[in-house]
Coordinates of C-alpha atoms and ligand atoms in Angstrom, one line a residue:
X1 CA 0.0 0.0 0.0
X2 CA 1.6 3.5 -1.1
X3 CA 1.8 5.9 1.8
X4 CA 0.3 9.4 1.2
X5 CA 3.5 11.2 2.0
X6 CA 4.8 13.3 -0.5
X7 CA 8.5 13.5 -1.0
X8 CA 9.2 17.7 -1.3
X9 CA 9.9 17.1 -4.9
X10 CA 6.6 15.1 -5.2
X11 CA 5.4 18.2 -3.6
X12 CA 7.3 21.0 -5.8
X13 CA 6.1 19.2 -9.5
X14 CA 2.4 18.4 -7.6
X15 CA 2.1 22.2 -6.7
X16 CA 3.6 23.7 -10.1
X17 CA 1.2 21.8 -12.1
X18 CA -1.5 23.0 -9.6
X19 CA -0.3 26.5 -10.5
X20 CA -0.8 25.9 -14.3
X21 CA -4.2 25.3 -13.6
X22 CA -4.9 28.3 -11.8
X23 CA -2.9 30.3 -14.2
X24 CA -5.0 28.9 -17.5
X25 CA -8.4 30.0 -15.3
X26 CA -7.3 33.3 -14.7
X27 CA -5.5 33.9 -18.6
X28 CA -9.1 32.4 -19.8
X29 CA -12.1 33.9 -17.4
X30 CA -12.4 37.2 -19.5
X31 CA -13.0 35.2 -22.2
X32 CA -15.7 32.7 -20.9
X33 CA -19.5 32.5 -20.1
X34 CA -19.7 33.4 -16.8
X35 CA -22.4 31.6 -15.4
X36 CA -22.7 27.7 -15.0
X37 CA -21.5 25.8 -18.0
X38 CA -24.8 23.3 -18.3
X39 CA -27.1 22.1 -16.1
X40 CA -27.7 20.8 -12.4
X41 CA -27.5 16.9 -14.0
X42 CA -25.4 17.8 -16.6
X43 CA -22.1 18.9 -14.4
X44 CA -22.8 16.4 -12.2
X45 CA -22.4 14.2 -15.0
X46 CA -19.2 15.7 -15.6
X47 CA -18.0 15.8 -12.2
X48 CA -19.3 12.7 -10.5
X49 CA -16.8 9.6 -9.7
X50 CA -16.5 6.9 -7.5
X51 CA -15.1 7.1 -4.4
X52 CA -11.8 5.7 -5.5
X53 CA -10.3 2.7 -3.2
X54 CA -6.7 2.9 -5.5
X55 CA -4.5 6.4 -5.9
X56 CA -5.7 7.9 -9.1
X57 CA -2.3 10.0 -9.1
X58 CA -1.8 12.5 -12.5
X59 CA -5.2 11.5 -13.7
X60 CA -6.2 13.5 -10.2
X61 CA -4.4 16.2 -11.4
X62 CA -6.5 16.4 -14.4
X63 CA -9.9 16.3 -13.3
X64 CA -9.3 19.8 -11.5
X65 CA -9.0 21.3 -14.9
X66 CA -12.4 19.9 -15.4
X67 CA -13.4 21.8 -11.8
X68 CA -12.0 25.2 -12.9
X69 CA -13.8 25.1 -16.5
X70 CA -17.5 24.3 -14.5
X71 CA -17.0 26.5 -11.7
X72 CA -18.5 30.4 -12.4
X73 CA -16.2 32.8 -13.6
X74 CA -15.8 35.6 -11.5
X75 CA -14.7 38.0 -13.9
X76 CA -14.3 41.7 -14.5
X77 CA -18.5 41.8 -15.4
X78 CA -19.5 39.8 -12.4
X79 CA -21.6 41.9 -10.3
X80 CA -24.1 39.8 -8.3
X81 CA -24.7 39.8 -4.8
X82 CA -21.5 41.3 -2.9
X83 CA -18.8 38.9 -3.8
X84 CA -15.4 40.2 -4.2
X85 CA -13.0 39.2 -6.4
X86 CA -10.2 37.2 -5.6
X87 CA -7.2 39.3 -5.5
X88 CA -4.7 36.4 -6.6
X89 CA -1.4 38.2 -4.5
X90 CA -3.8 36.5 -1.8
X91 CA -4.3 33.5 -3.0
X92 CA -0.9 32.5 -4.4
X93 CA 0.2 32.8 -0.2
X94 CA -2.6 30.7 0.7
X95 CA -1.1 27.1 -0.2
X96 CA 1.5 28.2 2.4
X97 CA -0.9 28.6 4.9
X98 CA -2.4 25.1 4.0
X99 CA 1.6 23.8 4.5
X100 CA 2.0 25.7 7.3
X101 CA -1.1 24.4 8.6
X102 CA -1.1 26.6 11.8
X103 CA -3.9 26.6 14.3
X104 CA -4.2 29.9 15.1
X105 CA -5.9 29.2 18.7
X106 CA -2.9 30.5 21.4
X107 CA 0.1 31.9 20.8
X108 CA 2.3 28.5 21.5
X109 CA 0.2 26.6 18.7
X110 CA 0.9 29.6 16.3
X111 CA 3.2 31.6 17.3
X112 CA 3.6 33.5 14.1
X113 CA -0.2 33.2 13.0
X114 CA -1.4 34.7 16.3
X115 CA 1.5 37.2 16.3
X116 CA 0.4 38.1 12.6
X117 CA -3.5 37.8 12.7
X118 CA -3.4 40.8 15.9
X119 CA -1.6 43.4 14.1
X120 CA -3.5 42.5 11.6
X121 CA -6.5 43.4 13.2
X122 CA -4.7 46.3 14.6
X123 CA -4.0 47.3 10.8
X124 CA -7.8 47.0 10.1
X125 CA -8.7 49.1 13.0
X126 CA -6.5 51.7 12.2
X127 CA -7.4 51.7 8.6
X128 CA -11.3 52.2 9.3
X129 CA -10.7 55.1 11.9
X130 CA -11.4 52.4 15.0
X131 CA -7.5 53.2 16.7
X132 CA -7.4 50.5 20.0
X133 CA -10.5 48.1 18.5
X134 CA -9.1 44.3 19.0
X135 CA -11.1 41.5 17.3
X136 CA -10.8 38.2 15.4
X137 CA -10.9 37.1 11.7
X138 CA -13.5 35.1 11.0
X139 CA -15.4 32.6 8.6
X140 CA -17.4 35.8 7.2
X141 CA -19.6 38.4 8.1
X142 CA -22.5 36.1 9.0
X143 CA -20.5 34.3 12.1
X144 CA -19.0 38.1 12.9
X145 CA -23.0 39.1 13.2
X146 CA -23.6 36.2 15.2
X147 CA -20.7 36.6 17.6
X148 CA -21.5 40.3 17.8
X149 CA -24.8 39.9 19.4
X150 CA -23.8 36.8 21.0
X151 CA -21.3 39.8 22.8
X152 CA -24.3 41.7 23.4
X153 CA -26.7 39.7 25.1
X154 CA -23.8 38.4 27.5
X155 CA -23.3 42.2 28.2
X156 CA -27.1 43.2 28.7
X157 CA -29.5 40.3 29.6
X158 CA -26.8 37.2 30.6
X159 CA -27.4 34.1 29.5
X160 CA -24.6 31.6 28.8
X161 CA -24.7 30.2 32.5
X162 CA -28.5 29.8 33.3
X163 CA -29.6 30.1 29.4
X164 CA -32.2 32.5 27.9
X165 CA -35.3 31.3 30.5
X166 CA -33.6 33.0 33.4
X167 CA -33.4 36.2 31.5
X168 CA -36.1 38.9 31.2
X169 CA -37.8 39.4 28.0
X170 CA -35.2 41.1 25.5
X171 CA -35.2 42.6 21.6
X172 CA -33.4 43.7 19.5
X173 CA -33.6 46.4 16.6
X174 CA -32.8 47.1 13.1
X175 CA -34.1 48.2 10.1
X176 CA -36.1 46.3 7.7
X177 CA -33.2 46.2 5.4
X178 CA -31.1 44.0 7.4
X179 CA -29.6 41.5 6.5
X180 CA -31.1 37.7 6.9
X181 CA -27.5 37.0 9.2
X182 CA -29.2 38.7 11.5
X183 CA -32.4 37.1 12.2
X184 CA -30.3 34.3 11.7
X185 CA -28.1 35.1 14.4
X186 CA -31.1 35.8 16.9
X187 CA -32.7 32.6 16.1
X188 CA -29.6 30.8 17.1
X189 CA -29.1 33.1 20.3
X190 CA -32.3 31.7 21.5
X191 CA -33.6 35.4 21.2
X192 CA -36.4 34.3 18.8
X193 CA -37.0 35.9 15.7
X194 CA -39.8 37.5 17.0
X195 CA -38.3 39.5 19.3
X196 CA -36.4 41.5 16.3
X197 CA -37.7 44.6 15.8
X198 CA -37.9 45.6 12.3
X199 CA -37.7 49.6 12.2
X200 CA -39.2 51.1 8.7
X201 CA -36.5 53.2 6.2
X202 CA -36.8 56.6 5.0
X203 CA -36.8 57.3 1.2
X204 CA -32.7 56.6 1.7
X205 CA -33.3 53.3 2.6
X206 CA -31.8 53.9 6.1
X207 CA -33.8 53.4 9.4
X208 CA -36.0 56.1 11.0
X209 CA -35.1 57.1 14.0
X210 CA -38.2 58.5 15.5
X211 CA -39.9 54.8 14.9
X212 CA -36.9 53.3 15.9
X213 CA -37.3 55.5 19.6
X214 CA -40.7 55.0 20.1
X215 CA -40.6 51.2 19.4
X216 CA -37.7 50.7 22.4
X217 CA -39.8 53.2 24.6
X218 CA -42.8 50.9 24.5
X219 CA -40.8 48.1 24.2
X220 CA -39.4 49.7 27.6
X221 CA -42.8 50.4 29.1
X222 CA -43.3 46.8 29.0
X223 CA -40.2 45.6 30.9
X224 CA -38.7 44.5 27.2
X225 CA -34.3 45.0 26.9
X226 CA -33.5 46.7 24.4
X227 CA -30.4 44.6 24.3
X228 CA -28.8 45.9 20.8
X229 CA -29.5 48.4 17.8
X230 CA -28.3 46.4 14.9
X231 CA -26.9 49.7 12.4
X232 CA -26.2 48.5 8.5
X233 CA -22.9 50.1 7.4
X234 CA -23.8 49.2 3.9
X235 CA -27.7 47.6 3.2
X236 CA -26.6 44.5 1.0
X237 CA -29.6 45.6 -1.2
X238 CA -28.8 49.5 -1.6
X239 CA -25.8 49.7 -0.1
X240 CA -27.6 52.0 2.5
X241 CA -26.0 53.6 5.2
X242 CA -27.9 54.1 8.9
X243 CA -26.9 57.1 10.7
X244 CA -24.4 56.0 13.4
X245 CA -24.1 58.9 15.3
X246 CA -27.9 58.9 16.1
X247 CA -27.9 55.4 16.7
X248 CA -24.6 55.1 18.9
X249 CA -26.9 58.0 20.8
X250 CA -30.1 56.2 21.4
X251 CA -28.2 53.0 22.0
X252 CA -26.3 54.7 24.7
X253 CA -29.5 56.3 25.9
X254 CA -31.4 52.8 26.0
X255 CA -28.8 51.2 27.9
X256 CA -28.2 48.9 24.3
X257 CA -25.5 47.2 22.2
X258 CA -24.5 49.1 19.4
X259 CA -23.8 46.3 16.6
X260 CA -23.2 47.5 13.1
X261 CA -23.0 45.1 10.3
X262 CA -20.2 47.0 7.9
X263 CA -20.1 43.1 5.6
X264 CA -20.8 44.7 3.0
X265 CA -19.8 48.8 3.1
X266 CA -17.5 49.3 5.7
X267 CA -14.0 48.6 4.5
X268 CA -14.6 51.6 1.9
X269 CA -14.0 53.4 5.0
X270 CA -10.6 52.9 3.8
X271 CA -11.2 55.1 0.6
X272 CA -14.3 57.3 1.5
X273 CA -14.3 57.5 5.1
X274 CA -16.7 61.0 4.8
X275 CA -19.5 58.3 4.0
X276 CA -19.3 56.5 7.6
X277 CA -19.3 58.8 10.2
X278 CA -19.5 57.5 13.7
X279 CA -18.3 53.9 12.6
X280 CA -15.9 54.3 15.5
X281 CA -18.8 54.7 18.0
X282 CA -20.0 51.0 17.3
X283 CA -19.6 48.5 20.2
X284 CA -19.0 45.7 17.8
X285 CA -18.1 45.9 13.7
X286 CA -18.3 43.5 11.5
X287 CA -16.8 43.5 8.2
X288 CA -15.8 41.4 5.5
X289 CA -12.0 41.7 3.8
X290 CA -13.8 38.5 1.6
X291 CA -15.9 41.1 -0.2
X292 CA -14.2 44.8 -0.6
X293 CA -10.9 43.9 0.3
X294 CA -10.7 41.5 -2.6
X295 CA -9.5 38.7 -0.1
X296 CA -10.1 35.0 -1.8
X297 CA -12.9 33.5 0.4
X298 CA -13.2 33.0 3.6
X299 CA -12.0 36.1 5.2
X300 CA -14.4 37.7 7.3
X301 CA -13.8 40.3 10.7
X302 CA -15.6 41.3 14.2
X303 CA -13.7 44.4 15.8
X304 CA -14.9 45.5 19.0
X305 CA -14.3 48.0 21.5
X306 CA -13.8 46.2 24.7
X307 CA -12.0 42.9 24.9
X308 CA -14.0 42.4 28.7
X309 CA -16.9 41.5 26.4
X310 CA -15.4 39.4 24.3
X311 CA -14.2 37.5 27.1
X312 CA -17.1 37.5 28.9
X313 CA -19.4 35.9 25.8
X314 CA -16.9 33.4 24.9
X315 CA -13.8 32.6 27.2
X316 CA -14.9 29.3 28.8
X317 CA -11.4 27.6 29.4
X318 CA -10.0 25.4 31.5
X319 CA -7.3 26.6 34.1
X320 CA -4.5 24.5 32.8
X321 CA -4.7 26.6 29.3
X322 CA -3.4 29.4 31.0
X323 CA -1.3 28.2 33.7
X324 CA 1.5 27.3 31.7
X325 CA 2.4 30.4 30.7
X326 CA 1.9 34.2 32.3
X327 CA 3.2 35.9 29.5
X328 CA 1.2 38.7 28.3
X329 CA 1.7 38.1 24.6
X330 CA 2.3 34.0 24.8
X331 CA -1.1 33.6 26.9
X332 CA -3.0 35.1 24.4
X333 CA -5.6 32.8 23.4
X334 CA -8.1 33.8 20.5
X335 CA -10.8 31.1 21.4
X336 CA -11.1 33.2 24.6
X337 CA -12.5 36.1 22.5
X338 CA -14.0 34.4 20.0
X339 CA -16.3 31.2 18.9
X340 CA -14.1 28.9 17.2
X341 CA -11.4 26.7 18.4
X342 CA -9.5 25.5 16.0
X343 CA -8.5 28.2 13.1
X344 CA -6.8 28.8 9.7
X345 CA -4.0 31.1 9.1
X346 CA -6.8 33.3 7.7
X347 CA -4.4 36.4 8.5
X348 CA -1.9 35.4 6.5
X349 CA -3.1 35.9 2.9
X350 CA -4.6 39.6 4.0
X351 CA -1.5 40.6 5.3
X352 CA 0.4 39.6 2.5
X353 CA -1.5 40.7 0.0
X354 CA -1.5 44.1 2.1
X355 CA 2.3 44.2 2.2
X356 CA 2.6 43.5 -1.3
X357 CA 0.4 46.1 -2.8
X358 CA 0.2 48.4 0.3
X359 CA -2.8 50.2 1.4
X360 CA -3.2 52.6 -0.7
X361 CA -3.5 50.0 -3.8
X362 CA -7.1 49.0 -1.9
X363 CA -7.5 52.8 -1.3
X364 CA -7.4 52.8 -5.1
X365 CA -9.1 50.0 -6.3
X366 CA -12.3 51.2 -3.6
X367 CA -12.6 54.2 -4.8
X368 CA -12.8 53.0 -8.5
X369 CA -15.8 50.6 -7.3
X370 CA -17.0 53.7 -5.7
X371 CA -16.6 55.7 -9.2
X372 CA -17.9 52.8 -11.4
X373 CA -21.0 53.1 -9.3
X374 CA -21.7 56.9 -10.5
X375 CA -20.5 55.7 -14.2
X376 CA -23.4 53.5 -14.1
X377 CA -25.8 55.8 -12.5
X378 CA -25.2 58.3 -15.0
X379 CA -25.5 55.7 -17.8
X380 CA -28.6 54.4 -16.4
X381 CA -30.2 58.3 -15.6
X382 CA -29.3 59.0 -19.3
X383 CA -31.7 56.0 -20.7
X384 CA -35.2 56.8 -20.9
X385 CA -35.8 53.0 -20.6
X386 CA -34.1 52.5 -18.0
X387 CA -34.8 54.2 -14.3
X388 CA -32.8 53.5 -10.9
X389 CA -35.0 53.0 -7.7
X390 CA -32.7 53.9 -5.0
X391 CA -30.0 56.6 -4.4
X392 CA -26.3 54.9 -4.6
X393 CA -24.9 55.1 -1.2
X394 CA -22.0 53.0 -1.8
X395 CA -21.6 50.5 -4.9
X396 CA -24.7 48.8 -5.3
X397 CA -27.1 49.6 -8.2
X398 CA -31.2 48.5 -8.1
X399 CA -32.7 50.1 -11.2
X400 CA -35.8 48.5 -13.6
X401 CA -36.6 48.4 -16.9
X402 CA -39.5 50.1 -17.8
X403 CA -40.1 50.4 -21.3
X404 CA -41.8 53.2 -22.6
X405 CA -42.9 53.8 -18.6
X406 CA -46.9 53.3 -19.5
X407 CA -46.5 49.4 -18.0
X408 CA -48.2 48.6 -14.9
X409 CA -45.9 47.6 -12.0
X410 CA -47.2 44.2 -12.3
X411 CA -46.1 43.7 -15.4
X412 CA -42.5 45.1 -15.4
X413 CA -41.3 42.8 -12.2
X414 CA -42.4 40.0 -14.8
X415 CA -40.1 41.8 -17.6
X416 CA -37.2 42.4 -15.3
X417 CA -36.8 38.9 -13.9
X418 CA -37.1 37.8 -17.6
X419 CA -34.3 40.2 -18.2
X420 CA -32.2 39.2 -15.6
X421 CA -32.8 35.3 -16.8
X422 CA -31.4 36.8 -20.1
X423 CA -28.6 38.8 -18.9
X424 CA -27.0 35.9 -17.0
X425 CA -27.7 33.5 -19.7
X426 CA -25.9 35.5 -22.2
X427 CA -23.0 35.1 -20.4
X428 CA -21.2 38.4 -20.9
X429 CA -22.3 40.2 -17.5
X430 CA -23.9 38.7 -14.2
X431 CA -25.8 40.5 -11.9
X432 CA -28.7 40.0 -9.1
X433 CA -32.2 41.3 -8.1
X434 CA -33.3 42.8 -5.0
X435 CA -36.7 43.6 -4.1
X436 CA -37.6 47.1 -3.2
X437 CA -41.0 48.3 -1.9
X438 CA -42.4 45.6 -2.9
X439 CA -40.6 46.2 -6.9
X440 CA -38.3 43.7 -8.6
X441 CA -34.8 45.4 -9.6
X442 CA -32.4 44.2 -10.9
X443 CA -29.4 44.9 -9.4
X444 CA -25.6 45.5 -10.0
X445 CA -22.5 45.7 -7.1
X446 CA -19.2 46.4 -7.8
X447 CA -16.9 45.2 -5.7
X448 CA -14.3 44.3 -8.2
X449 CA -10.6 44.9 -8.2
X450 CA -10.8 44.0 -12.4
X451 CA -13.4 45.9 -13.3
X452 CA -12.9 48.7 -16.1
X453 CA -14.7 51.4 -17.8
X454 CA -15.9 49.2 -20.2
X455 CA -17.1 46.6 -18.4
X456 CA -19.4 49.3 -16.8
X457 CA -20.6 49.9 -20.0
X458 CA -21.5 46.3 -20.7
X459 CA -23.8 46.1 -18.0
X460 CA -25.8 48.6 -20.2
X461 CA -25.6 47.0 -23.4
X462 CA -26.3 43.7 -22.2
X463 CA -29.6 44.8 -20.2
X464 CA -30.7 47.1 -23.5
X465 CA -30.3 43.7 -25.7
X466 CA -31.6 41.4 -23.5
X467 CA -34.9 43.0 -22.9
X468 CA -34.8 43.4 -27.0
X469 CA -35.1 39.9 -26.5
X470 CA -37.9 39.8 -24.4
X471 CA -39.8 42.0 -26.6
X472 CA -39.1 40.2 -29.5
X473 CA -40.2 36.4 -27.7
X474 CA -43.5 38.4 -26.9
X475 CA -44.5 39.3 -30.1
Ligands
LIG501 C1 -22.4 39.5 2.9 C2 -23.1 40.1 4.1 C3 -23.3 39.5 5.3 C4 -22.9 38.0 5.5 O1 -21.5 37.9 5.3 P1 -20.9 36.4 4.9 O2 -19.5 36.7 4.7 O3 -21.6 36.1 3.6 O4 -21.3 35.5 5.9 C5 -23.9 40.2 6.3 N1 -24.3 41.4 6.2 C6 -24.2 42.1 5.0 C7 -24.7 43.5 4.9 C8 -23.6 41.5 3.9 O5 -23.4 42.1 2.8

């Protein structure tokens, strides 16, 4: 039987030929359809094999050719949801990390990871105006959510000794544009759904204060915690941003957690830090290198302001952990701060890739997002067919089709989602929907390192010719 050890030059012609593959898939995506190549049961055709009892060795290698040709190619013209873009500085460090393969729980395990993941954090802080935040990288913005209010409700209504019975009745507050991580984080909290307050938006999209107020005063009058006010940095539909200021005020006033979910908007801090004022009032921030830092998935942040709170929602250690060692810096243990145990070198392809372009190459490439944005509004303003249906806060487009404008609102969510089928199936440029007051958009987000004029411009072209299409299957 062959023993799955590699000799190093095993490793080194292994690893080159991997290279070749990911060099072909970059040199080709510009080129290719982006969306799926066939079908649900046709790729799995493709793709499926037994499970193999015998080494299949170089044929291995080949099938991942076959993986990169079917998997989506997030190109220059791929603007869906918020998914950044893979900067590949990144990625070519993260084979080392797999090598490597540091567990970046206490300092001992990882002595360079954990050295390198805090000023990394550090860097982050400082780069978004939050001087002396600490925090932990994490799987996303989704578990950063989660463990921020996990923080809160250990800080205002207890619960990880006795659990959420012993507690009194709590909620919590954002706006109806949140996103679902939340919910989703206050199901799993045992805070039920229910008890999340969604506050209405102005004609901005951000939350209304005065609603927001009088729904934590009669929450109040009731003997309801207002244990946190959940503030979007960034609205994944409109890119929408809620006035911190006021909300770090009413939090304070209420006695609450002020959480604000920047996953989406608020690394452009970096580049446009007029746009987020008051981000350094936030309790807890969590943020998401994996989308506008161009990190290659998964690279996701929660910054917070006092480490106490950290500890106090998720240290649960033994003594022994510690008692070896009393050193301030070789104690430090991040499963004390945060909910994972074991952890990848996460830090080490973002500080890398930070070294080796610098900061003010993401400065850069954030404010050309922010400027491809305004290219498309303008290019969407000047098209009679075409009308936006929300201001641009940040990077993210919802605008509709509408024709000569005489169709009834009924009718044009119909054309738009047929247009959006179109758009994506033509391959050229990929973008989403959201649904605003109760309208289907589509929608467009740039957060894309690769992205050029032009490709702005092709977001136009292929919308114009796919609705032809629509018109022209209708008559
Ligand atoms: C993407 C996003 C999240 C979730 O982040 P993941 O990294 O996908 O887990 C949460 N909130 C907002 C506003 C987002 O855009």
């Amino acid at each position: 039987m062959d023993s799955i050890d590699l000799s190093p030059e095993q490793f080194r012609s292994l690893s080159q030929r991997v290279l070749e593959i990911a060099v072909d898939y970059l040199e080709g995506i510009d080129d290719r359809a982006i969306p799926a190549s066939g079908s649900g049961s046709e790729i799995q055709r493709i793709l499926q094999s037994p499970l193999p009892e015998t080494g299949l060795g170089e044929q291995a290698v080949d099938e991942l050719h076959r993986v990169a040709r079917h998997s989506r190619a997030q190109n220059a013209r791929f603007f869906a949801y918020v998914m950044g873009s893979g900067e590949v500085a990144a990625a070519s460090s993260d084979l080392l990390c797999s090598v490597l393969n540091q567990n970046v729980t206490i300092w001992r395990s990882s002595p360079a990871g954990v050295t390198i993941e805090r000023m990394v954090v550090d860097w982050l802080s400082q780069a978004l105006g939050c001087r002396g935040f600490s925090g932990t990288l994490t799987s996303g913005g989704s578990s950063a959510n989660l463990m921020g209010l996990a923080m809160a409700r250990e800080a205002k209504a207890p619960a990880n000794e006795k659990g959420v019975r012993g507690t009194p009745p709590v909620a919590i507050y954002a706006s109806t544009e949140v996103h679902m991580s939340i919910p989703k984080a206050i199901a799993l909290l045992g805070i039920g759904r229910e008890n999340l307050r969604m506050i209405p938006v102005d004609d901005r999209y951000r939350i209304n204060l005065q609603k927001l107020e009088e729904t934590i005063l009669h929450d109040q009058a009731s003997g309801i915690v207002p244990v946190a006010v959940v503030a979007s940095a960034g609205t994944v539909n409109t890119g929408a941003i809620d006035p911190l200021p006021q909300l770090s005020e009413i939090a304070r006033r209420y006695g609450a957690w002020l959480h604000v979910d920047g996953s989406y908007g608020a690394l452009a801090a970096i580049a446009a830090p007029g746009k987020f004022p008051g981000l350094q009032l936030a309790d807890s921030l969590s943020l998401d290198p994996h989308k506008w830092l161009y990190q290659p998935l998964d690279c996701g942040g929660l910054l917070y302001r006092d480490v106490s709170a950290a500890r106090s929602a998720f240290a649960h250690t033994a003594d022994y952990v510690r008692a070896l060692n009393k050193d301030p810096i070789e104690a430090y243990a991040f499963f004390e701060e945060s909910m994972e145990l074991s952890r990848r070198f996460r830090a080490l392809k973002l500080w890398f890739s930070l070294r080796y372009h610098g900061l003010a190459a993401f400065r850069h490439a954030i404010h050309k997002d922010l400027q491809h944005a305004e290219r498309l509004g303008s290019l969407i303003a000047q098209t009679p067919e075409l009308r936006l249906e929300a201001p641009i806060s940040l990077s993210a487009l919802c605008f509709r089709y509408i024709g000569n404008g005489n169709l009834p609102d009924g009718q044009l969510d119909a054309i738009n989602l047929e247009i959006l089928r179109r758009v994506i199936a033509r391959g050229r440029v990929y973008l989403s929907n959201a649904t605003l007051q109760s309208k289907f958009c589509l929608r467009a987000c740039i957060v894309n390192h690769r992205t050029t004029d032009a490709d702005i411009d092709a977001v136009l072209t292929e919308v114009l010719a796919a609705a032809k299409e629509v018109y022209q299957q209708a008559q």
